[in-house]
């Protein structure tokens, strides 16, 4: 890298001079019109572009999500693209309220073929573009501003001249000054107005003016200024649908779109999970769910995000990164103990206190709304607190550790995880718990335990093993556990008392078994927890006492 980057790079040159900007004090209140460009911009950026059947499957998914405008391809670019268009139209795959959008450059042969690909369609958007930035004018075309404008005007005329061939088709026209955000706003306005002069949009029959952030080269506030400048200065604003099309080179494609909407845009183009050239297109899922988390209906349905990811990954060959907003595998995972604890409390409050609005720490939305489950993905590492450990045992196995026992087992689990040097799954955590408590059968182990009750007095006859040797004793008390404690003390065990007791049935997997948790306190003040599992609740309690004794 350069020690002095200013010798090679310069600040952004095309920020408009915007006085009295309005967008910073606005908020978003409704969803924009959405247009998916997955099948065109997303597809053109794939190492192996989608074949027709993959495109059909993704198209169907986009329709199901609720997209009403879908850029289906660049039909003049290849036979696959052309055939795809024809199949969509001839097999009537697009619902009546869905617009099929196609992209074309301002060239006669390409426009001719594009129009041919659309014959018989119900609703189409013909999207013409040409590059307008100083670098493109200079390097790619070697043409002046007027010559570049002539390309756009001629292309617009060629399209207009052919519209009569699409009888019975509802048509909308769209123009993109490609590289808009790197273009002088005055020139972008001039060339767009020249196209408008040809197409003659009206408030009743608008055209779409798409203003691409083809390569993101400035901060998102600059893009917002550019959009507001155009909205304020372009003629016949009310005859236009202003559309945003951002890419993500500086990782602010979402921010640029959101600020662009504040600045007055009506429509957003993007792709699922941001697939697209280089660092990608705008991720529409994120913008839509950002609206949703503020209580705004995004008019797109991501209730089953997992199945959408499935189709997306299968058809594009791309993967959704684990930290992708909303969609990533780890988005609803909390690793830190304090986060886990707060989430657990927040979810409990949400479930039991019926608050009006979602306000759970660390979870921006309820994962269930998009078909996700917080409890599926939580894992425990050495930093997880007792709350996270307890939550995992309870949510995955229905093991409800008493609060005080959580305090005892939390650090034990953390130590074990620390030694492993990695995070552990719920099953591994349960195995640790079983090893520490339920499988503690030395020195004391149960052989048999029988009770009989008469006049409120319970007598027990216990057969235990102590270090493998049989021990047989009797005891009595006002219940089985009191009889056991009494019997054990007569067998020479130093006096102890039962300080805490709880039990519950275990959920599936441990058919009809119960688990008992018991805390004992010895005369010298030491206390230990024990746990026992058995199909007989009395035996589960006895095992829990022995487990605690074995840990004393
Ligand atoms: O990024 C871009 O500028 C485009 C245009 C063709 C709209 O994809
Ligand atoms: Zn693009």
Coordinates of C-alpha atoms and ligand atoms in Angstrom, one line a residue, residues 40-41 44 71 103 127 129 174 176-180 210 212-215 245-247 269 278 281, ligand 1:
X40 CA -30.2 -11.0 -14.6
X41 CA -27.6 -9.0 -12.6
X44 CA -24.5 -12.7 -14.9
X71 CA -35.9 -8.8 -14.3
X103 CA -32.5 -5.5 -20.0
X127 CA -35.1 -1.6 -19.5
X129 CA -29.3 1.4 -20.3
X174 CA -37.2 1.9 -17.9
X176 CA -30.8 3.6 -16.5
X177 CA -27.9 6.0 -16.9
X178 CA -25.5 3.2 -15.9
X179 CA -22.8 4.4 -13.5
X180 CA -25.2 7.2 -12.4
X210 CA -33.4 3.8 -12.5
X212 CA -27.6 2.9 -10.4
X213 CA -24.8 2.9 -7.9
X214 CA -23.1 0.6 -10.4
X215 CA -19.9 0.8 -8.5
X245 CA -30.0 0.0 -7.9
X246 CA -27.1 -0.2 -5.5
X247 CA -24.0 -2.5 -5.4
X269 CA -33.8 -3.2 -7.4
X278 CA -18.0 -8.2 -7.4
X281 CA -26.0 -6.2 -5.5
Ligands
LIG1 O1 -25.3 -2.0 -11.9 C1 -25.8 -1.5 -13.0 O2 -25.6 -0.3 -13.3 C2 -26.7 -2.3 -13.7 C3 -27.5 -1.6 -14.8 C4 -27.6 -2.4 -16.0 C5 -28.8 -1.2 -14.3 O3 -26.8 -3.5 -13.5

